[in-house]
Short mmCIF file of C-alpha atoms in Angstrom, two decimals:
data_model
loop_
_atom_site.label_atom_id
_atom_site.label_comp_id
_atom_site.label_asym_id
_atom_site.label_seq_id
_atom_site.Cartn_x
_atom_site.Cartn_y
_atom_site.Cartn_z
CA UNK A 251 255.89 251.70 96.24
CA UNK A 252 254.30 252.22 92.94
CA UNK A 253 250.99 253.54 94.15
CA UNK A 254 249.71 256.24 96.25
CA UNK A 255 248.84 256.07 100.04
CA UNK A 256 247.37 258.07 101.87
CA UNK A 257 250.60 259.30 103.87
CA UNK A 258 252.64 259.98 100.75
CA UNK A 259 252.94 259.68 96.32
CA UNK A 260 254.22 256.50 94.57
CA UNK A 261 256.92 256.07 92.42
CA UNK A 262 254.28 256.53 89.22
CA UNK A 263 252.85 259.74 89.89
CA UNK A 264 256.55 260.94 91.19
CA UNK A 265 258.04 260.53 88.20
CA UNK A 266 255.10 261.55 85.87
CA UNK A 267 254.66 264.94 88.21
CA UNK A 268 258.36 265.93 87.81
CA UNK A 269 258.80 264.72 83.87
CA UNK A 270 255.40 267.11 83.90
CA UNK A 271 256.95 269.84 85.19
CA UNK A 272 259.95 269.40 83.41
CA UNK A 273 258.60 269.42 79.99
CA UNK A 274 256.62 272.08 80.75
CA UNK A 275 259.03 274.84 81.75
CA UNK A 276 261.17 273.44 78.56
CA UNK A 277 258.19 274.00 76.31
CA UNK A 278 257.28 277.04 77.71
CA UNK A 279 261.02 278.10 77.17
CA UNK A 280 261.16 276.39 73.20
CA UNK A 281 257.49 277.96 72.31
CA UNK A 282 258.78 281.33 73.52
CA UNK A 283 261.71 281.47 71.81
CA UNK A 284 260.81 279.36 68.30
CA UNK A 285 258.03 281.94 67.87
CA UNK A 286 260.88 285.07 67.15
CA UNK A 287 262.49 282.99 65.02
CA UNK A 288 263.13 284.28 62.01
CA UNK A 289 262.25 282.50 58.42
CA UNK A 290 265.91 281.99 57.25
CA UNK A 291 266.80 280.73 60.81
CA UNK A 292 268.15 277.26 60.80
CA UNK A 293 265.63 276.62 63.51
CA UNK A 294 262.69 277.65 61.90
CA UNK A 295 261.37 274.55 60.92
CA UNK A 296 262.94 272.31 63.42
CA UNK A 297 261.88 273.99 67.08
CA UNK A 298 258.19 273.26 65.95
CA UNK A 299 258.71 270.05 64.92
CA UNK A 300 260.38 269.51 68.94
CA UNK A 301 257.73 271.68 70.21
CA UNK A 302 254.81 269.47 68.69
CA UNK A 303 256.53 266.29 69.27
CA UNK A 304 257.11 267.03 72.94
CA UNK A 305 253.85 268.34 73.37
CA UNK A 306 252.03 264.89 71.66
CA UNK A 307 254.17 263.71 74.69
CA UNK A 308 253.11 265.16 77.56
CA UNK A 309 249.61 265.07 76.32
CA UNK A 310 249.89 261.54 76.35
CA UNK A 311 251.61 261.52 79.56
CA UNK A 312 248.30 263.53 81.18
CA UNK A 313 245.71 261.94 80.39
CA UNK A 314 247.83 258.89 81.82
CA UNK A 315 248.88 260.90 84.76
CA UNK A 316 244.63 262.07 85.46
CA UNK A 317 243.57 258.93 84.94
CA UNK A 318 246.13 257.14 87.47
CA UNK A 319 245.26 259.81 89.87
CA UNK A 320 241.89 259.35 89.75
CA UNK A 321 242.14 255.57 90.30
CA UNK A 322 243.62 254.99 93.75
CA UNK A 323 243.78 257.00 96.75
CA UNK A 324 245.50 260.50 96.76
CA UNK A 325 247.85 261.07 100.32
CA UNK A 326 245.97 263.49 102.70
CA UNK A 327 246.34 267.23 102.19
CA UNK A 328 247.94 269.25 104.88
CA UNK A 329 247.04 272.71 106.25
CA UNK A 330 243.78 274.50 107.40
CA UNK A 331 240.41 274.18 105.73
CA UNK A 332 240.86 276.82 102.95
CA UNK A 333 244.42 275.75 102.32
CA UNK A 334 243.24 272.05 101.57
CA UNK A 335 239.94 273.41 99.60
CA UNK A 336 242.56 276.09 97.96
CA UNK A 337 245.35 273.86 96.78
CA UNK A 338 242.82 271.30 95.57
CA UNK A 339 241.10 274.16 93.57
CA UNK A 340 244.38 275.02 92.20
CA UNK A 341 245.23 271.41 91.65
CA UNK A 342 242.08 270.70 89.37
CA UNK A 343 243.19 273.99 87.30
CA UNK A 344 246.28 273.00 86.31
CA UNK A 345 245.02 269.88 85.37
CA UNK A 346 242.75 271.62 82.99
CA UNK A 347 245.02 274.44 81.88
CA UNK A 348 247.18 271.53 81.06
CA UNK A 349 244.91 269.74 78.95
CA UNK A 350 243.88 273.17 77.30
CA UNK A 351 247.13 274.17 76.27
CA UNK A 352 247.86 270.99 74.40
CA UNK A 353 244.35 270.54 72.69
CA UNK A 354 244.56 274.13 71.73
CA UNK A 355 248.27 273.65 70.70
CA UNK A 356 247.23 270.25 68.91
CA UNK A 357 244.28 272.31 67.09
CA UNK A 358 246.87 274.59 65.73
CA UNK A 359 248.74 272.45 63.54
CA UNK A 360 245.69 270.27 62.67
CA UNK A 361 243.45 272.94 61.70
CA UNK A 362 243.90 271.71 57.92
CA UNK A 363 243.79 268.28 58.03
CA UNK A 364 247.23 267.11 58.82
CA UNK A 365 248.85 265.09 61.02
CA UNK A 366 251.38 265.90 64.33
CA UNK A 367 254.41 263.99 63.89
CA UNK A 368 255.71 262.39 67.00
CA UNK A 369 259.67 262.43 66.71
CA UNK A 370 259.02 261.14 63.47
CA UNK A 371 257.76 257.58 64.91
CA UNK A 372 253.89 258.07 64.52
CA UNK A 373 251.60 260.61 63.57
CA UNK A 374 248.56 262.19 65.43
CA UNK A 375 245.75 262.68 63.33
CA UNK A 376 243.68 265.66 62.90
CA UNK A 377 240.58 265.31 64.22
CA UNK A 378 238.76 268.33 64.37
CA UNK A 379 239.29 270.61 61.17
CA UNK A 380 237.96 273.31 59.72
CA UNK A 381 236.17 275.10 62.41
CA UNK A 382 236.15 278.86 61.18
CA UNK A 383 239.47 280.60 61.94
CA UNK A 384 240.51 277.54 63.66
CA UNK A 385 244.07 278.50 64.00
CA UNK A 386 244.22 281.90 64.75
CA UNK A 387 241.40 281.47 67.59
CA UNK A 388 243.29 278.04 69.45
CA UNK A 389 246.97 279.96 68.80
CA UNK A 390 245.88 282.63 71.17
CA UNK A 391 243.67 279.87 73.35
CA UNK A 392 247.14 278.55 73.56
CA UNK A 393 249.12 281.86 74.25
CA UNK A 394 247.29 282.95 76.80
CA UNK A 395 246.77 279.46 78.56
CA UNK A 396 250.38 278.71 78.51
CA UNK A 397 250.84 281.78 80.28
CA UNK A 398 248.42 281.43 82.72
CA UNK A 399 249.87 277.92 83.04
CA UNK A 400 253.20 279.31 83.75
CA UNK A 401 251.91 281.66 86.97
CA UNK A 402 249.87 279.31 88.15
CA UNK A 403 253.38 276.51 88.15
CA UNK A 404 255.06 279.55 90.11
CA UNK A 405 252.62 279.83 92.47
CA UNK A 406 252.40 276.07 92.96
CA UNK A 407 255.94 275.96 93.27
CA UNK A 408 256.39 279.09 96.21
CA UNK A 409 253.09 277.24 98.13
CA UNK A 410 255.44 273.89 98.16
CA UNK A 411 258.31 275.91 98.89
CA UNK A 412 256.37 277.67 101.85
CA UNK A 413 255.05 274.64 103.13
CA UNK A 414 257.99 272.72 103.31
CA UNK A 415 260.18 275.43 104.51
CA UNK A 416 258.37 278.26 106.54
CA UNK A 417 255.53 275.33 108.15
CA UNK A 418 258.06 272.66 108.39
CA UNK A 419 256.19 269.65 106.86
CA UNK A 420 257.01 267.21 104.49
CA UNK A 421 255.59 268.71 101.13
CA UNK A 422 258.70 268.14 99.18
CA UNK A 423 260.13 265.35 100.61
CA UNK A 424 256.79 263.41 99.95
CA UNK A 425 257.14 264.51 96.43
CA UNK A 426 260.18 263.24 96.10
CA UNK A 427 260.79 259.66 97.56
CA UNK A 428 258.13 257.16 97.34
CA UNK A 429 259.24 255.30 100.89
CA UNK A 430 257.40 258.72 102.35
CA UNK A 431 254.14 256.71 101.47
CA UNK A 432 255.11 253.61 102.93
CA UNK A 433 255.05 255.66 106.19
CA UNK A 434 252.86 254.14 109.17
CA UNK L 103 230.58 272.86 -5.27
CA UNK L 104 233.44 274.21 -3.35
CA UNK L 105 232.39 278.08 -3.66
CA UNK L 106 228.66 276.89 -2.92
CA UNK L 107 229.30 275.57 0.16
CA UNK L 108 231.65 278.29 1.15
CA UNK L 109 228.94 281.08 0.57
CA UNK L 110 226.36 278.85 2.61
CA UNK L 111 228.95 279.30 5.78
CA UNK L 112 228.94 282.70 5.01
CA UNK L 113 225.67 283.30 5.33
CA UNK L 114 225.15 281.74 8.54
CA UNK L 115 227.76 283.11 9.58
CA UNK L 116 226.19 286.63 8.89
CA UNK L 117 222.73 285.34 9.80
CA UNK L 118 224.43 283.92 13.24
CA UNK L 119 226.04 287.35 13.78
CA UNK L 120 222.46 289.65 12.80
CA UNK L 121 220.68 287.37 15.22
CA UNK L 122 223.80 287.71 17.71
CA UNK L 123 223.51 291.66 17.54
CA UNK L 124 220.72 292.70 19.21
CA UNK L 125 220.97 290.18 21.78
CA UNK L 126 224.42 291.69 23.19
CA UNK L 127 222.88 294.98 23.61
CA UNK L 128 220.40 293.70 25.61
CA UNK L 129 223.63 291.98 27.48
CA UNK L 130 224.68 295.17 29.26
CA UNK L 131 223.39 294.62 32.24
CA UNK L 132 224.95 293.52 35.92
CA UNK L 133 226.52 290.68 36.91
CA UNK L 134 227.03 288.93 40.36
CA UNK L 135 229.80 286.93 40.70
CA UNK L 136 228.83 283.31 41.17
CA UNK L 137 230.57 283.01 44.88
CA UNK L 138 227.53 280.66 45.79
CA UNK L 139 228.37 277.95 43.32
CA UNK L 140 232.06 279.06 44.18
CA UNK L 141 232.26 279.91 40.34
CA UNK L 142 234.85 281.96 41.07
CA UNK L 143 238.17 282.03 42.62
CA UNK L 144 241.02 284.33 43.20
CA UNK L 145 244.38 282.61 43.46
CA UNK L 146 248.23 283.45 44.49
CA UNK L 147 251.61 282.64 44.04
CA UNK L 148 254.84 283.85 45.47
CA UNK L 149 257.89 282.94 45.49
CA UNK L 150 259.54 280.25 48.25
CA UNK L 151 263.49 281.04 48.75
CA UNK L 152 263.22 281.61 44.98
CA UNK L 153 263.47 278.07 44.28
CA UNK L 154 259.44 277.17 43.96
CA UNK L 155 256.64 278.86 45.01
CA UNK L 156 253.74 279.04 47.35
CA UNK L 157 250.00 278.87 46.11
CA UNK L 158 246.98 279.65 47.67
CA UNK L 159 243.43 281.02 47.12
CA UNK L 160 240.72 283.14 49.30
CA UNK L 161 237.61 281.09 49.16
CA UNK L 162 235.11 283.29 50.75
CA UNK L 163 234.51 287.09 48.13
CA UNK L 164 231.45 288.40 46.92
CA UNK L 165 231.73 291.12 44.01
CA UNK L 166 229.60 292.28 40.73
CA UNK L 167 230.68 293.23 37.50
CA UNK L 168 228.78 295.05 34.83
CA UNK L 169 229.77 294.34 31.29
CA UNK L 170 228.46 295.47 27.65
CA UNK L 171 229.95 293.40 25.07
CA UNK L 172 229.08 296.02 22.37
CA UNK L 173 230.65 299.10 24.84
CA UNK L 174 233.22 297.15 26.90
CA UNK L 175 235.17 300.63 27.76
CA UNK L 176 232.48 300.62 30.58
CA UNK L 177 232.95 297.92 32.15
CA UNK L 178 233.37 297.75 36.19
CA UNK L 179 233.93 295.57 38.90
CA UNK L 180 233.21 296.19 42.44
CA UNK L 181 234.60 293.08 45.03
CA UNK L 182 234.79 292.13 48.45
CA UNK L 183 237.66 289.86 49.71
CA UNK L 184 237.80 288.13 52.74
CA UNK L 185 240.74 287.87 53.70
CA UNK L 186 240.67 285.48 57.24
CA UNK L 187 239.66 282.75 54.04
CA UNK L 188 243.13 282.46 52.88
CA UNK L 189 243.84 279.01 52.40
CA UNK L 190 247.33 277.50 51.30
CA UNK L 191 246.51 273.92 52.51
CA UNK L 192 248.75 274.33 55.57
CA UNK L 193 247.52 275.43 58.74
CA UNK L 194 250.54 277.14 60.61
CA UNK L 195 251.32 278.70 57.45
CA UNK L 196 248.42 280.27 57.26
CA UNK L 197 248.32 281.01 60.98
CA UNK L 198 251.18 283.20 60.17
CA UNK L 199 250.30 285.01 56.92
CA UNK L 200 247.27 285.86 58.47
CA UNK L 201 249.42 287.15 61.61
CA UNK L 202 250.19 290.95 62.08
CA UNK L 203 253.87 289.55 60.75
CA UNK L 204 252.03 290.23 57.56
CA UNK L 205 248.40 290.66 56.65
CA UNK L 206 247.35 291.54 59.77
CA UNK L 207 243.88 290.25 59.44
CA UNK L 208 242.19 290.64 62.64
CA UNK L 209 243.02 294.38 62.37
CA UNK L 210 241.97 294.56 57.96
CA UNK L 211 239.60 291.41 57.46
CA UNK L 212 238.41 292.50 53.98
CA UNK L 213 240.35 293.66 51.13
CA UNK L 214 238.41 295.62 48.03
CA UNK L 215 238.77 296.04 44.60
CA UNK L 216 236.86 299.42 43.35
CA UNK L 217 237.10 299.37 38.97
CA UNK L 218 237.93 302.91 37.71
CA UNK L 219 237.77 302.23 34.32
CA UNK L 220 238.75 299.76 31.66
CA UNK L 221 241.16 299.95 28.18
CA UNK L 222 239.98 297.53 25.68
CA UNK L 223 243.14 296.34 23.89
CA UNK L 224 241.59 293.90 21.68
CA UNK L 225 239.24 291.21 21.05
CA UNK L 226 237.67 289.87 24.02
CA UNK L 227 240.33 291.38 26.08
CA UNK L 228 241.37 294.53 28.14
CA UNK L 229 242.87 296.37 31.06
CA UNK L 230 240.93 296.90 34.43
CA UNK L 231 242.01 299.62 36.15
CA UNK L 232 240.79 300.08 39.88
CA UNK L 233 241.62 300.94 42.96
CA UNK L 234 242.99 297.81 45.84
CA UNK L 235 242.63 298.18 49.61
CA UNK L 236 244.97 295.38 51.42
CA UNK L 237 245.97 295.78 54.65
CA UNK L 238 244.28 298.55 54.97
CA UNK L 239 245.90 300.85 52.37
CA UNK L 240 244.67 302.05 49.01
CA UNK L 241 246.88 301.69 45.89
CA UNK L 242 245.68 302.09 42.01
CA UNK L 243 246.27 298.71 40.32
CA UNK L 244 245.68 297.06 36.40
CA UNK L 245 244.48 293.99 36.23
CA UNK L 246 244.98 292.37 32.45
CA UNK L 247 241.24 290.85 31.54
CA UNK L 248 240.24 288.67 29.10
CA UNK L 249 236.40 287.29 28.02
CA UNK L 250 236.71 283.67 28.37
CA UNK L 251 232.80 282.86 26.83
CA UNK L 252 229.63 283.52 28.56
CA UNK L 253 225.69 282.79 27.29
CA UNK L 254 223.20 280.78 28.49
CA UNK L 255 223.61 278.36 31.41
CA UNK L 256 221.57 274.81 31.41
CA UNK L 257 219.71 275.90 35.07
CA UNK L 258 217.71 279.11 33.22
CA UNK L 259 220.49 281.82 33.94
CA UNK L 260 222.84 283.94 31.75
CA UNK L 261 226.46 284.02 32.54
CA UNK L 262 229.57 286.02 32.07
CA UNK L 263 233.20 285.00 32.69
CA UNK L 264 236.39 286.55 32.43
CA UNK L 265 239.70 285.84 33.73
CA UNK L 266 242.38 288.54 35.05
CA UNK L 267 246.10 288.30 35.91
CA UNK L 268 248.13 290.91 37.87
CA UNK L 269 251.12 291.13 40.28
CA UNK L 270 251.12 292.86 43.40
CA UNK L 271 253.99 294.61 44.94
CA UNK L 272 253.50 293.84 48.62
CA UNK L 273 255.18 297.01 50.19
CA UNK L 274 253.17 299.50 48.54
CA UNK L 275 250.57 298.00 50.99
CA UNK L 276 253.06 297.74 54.26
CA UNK L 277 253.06 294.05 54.41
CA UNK L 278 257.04 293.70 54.64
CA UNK L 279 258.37 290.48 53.30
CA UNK L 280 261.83 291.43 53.97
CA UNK L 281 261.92 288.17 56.29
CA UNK L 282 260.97 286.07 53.18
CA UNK L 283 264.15 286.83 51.29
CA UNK L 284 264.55 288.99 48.39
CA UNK L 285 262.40 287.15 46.05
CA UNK L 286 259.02 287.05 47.37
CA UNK L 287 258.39 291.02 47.16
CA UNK L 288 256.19 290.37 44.71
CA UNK L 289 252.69 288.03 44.58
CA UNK L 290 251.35 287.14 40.85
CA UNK L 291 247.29 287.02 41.09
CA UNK L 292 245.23 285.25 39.10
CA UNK L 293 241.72 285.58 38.81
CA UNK L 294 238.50 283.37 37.61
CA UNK L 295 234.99 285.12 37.81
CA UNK L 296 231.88 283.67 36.60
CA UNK L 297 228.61 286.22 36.91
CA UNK L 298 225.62 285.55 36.37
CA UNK L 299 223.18 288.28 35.05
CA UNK L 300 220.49 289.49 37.70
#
């Protein structure tokens, strides 16, 4: 129930693949939108403060997420030979645009020294400060990862879609409940 | 007794000043700004909402002066800003400043200051006038200057330093601070340099 099989996903990387998702489009959405703000907008200093909190989050939630995935066994991948070698491919780089959009984001706001508060209930430390034009350089690392992050969801999203609907497997429905993997 | 000791001063006073004299003249010479020992720093504030301010520096200039204590109507100044080294202790802040929302710096990454000439208005103290390239425009700026002390140094070097205050109008150089609310229009400068003779 809780772990993969090889006919279908557990309840653990279920949930943390749709919480994933979820606070993925939302950041995409707050980043987008914070960054026209204007100073004297009420939301100036707040919609970071979500943004960065959030985005502590989900880094958390990754490295979780990779290393769970890497632990057990991962249900079989459908399709012909370059499908499977292509959606693993495509797999592997959202895992790692992932990861660089929130070390890049998290390099941002640490670039000085200080901290990332998370919701207010702990603080990430800087770790790496100082490097020359630190900011600037991992704000459009960021940018232009999150974008590429963004396609690469949509096309993840219309290969599921196609899968499930136009070649009539279980792609979603695997994704969805966890009894798929309890499947003989 | 009184009157004795009084006339003793005096004289080494005078003595002090004879021996002082030909020195100076030999002091005209050029002076690089001590950026090495970081002997030098050029500083900012600006308004916040007009209830505090802001304060920050650029760490990373280069610049010589040339200064004549016995002429000091020719005195010049020649430096090189730049400006990616802002630094007001706050990453995203300076993220942003440095942004094309306002310096723009990936597009201007140095700012100059050229001297065009300088009005002694006193003692030890004067008014630079030069020329100031920010953001990639030129405007003709004063900068108020005053000698703080210079002489010897205890490594083997001779030294110079002055101070200098001015206040920049921001939109004579397109950076609009519109966004920032009607009180930070302005940014007050103030300036350390340290040279040391070559």
């Amino acid at each position: 129930m809780w772990r993969n099989t090889l006919h279908g996903w557990g309840i653990a990387s279920i949930v943390m693949h749709w919480l994933s998702a979820l606070i993925v489009v939302g950041l995409f959405a707050l980043g987008w939108w914070m960054t026209g703000l204007g100073y004297y907008d009420y939301w100036y200093q707040l919609a970071p403060w979500w943004h960065k909190s959030f985005g502590m989050l989900l880094l958390g939630l990754t490295l979780l997420r990779v290393a769970w995935r890497l632990s057990q066994s991962t249900p079989l991948a459908q399709g012909a030979r370059w499908e499977r070698r292509a959606a693993h491919a495509g797999h592997v780089l959202l895992y790692v645009l992932l990861l660089t959009v929130m070390v890049s984001g998290y390099l941002i706001s640490t670039a000085e020294g200080q901290g990332i508060s998370v919701f207010g209930v702990f603080e990430v430390p800087a770790l790496i400060v100082g490097l020359p034009h630190q900011a600037t350089l991992a704000g459009d690392v960021h940018w232009y990862a999150a974008w590429a992050l963004i396609v690469l969801a949509v096309g993840h999203t219309l290969a599921a879609l196609k899968h499930h609907l136009l070649d009539r497997r279980d792609t979603l429905r695997r994704m969805w409940w966890p009894s798929v993997s309890r499947r003989q | 007794m009184f009157p004795k000791t009084l006339s003793k001063t005096v004289t080494g006073v005078t003595l002090g000043a004879a021996m002082l004299l030909p020195m100076t003249q030999a002091n005209a010479a050029e002076y690089q700004i001590d950026s090495q020992g970081q002997h030098a720093f050029i500083q900012f504030k600006i308004s916040h909402l007009g209830y505090s301010y802001v304060l920050g520096t650029f760490d990373d200039f280069t610049g010589t002066f040339s200064y004549d204590p016995e002429a000091p109507e020719e005195a010049s100044a020649n430096v090189k800003v730049d400006v990616t080294s802002l630094d007001t202790a706050h990453a995203e802040r300076d993220k942003h400043i440095l942004s094309d929302d306002f310096l723009n710096a990936s597009e201007y990454p140095t700012a100059t200051f050229e001297s065009t000439g300088f009005e002694s208005t006193g003692e030890g103290e004067g008014i630079l006038k030069g020329n100031l390239t920010l953001h990639g425009q030129t405007q003709p700026i004063t900068i108020d200057v005053e000698h703080i002390g210079g002489g010897d140094d205890p490594w083997g070097g001779y030294r110079q330093g002055f101070e200098g205050e001015t206040t920049l109008t921001l939109s004579n150089y397109g950076i609009d601070t519109s966004k920032l609310g009607p009180t930070a229009s302005t940014v007050d400068m103030y300036l350390v340099v340290e040279g040391l003779r070559q």
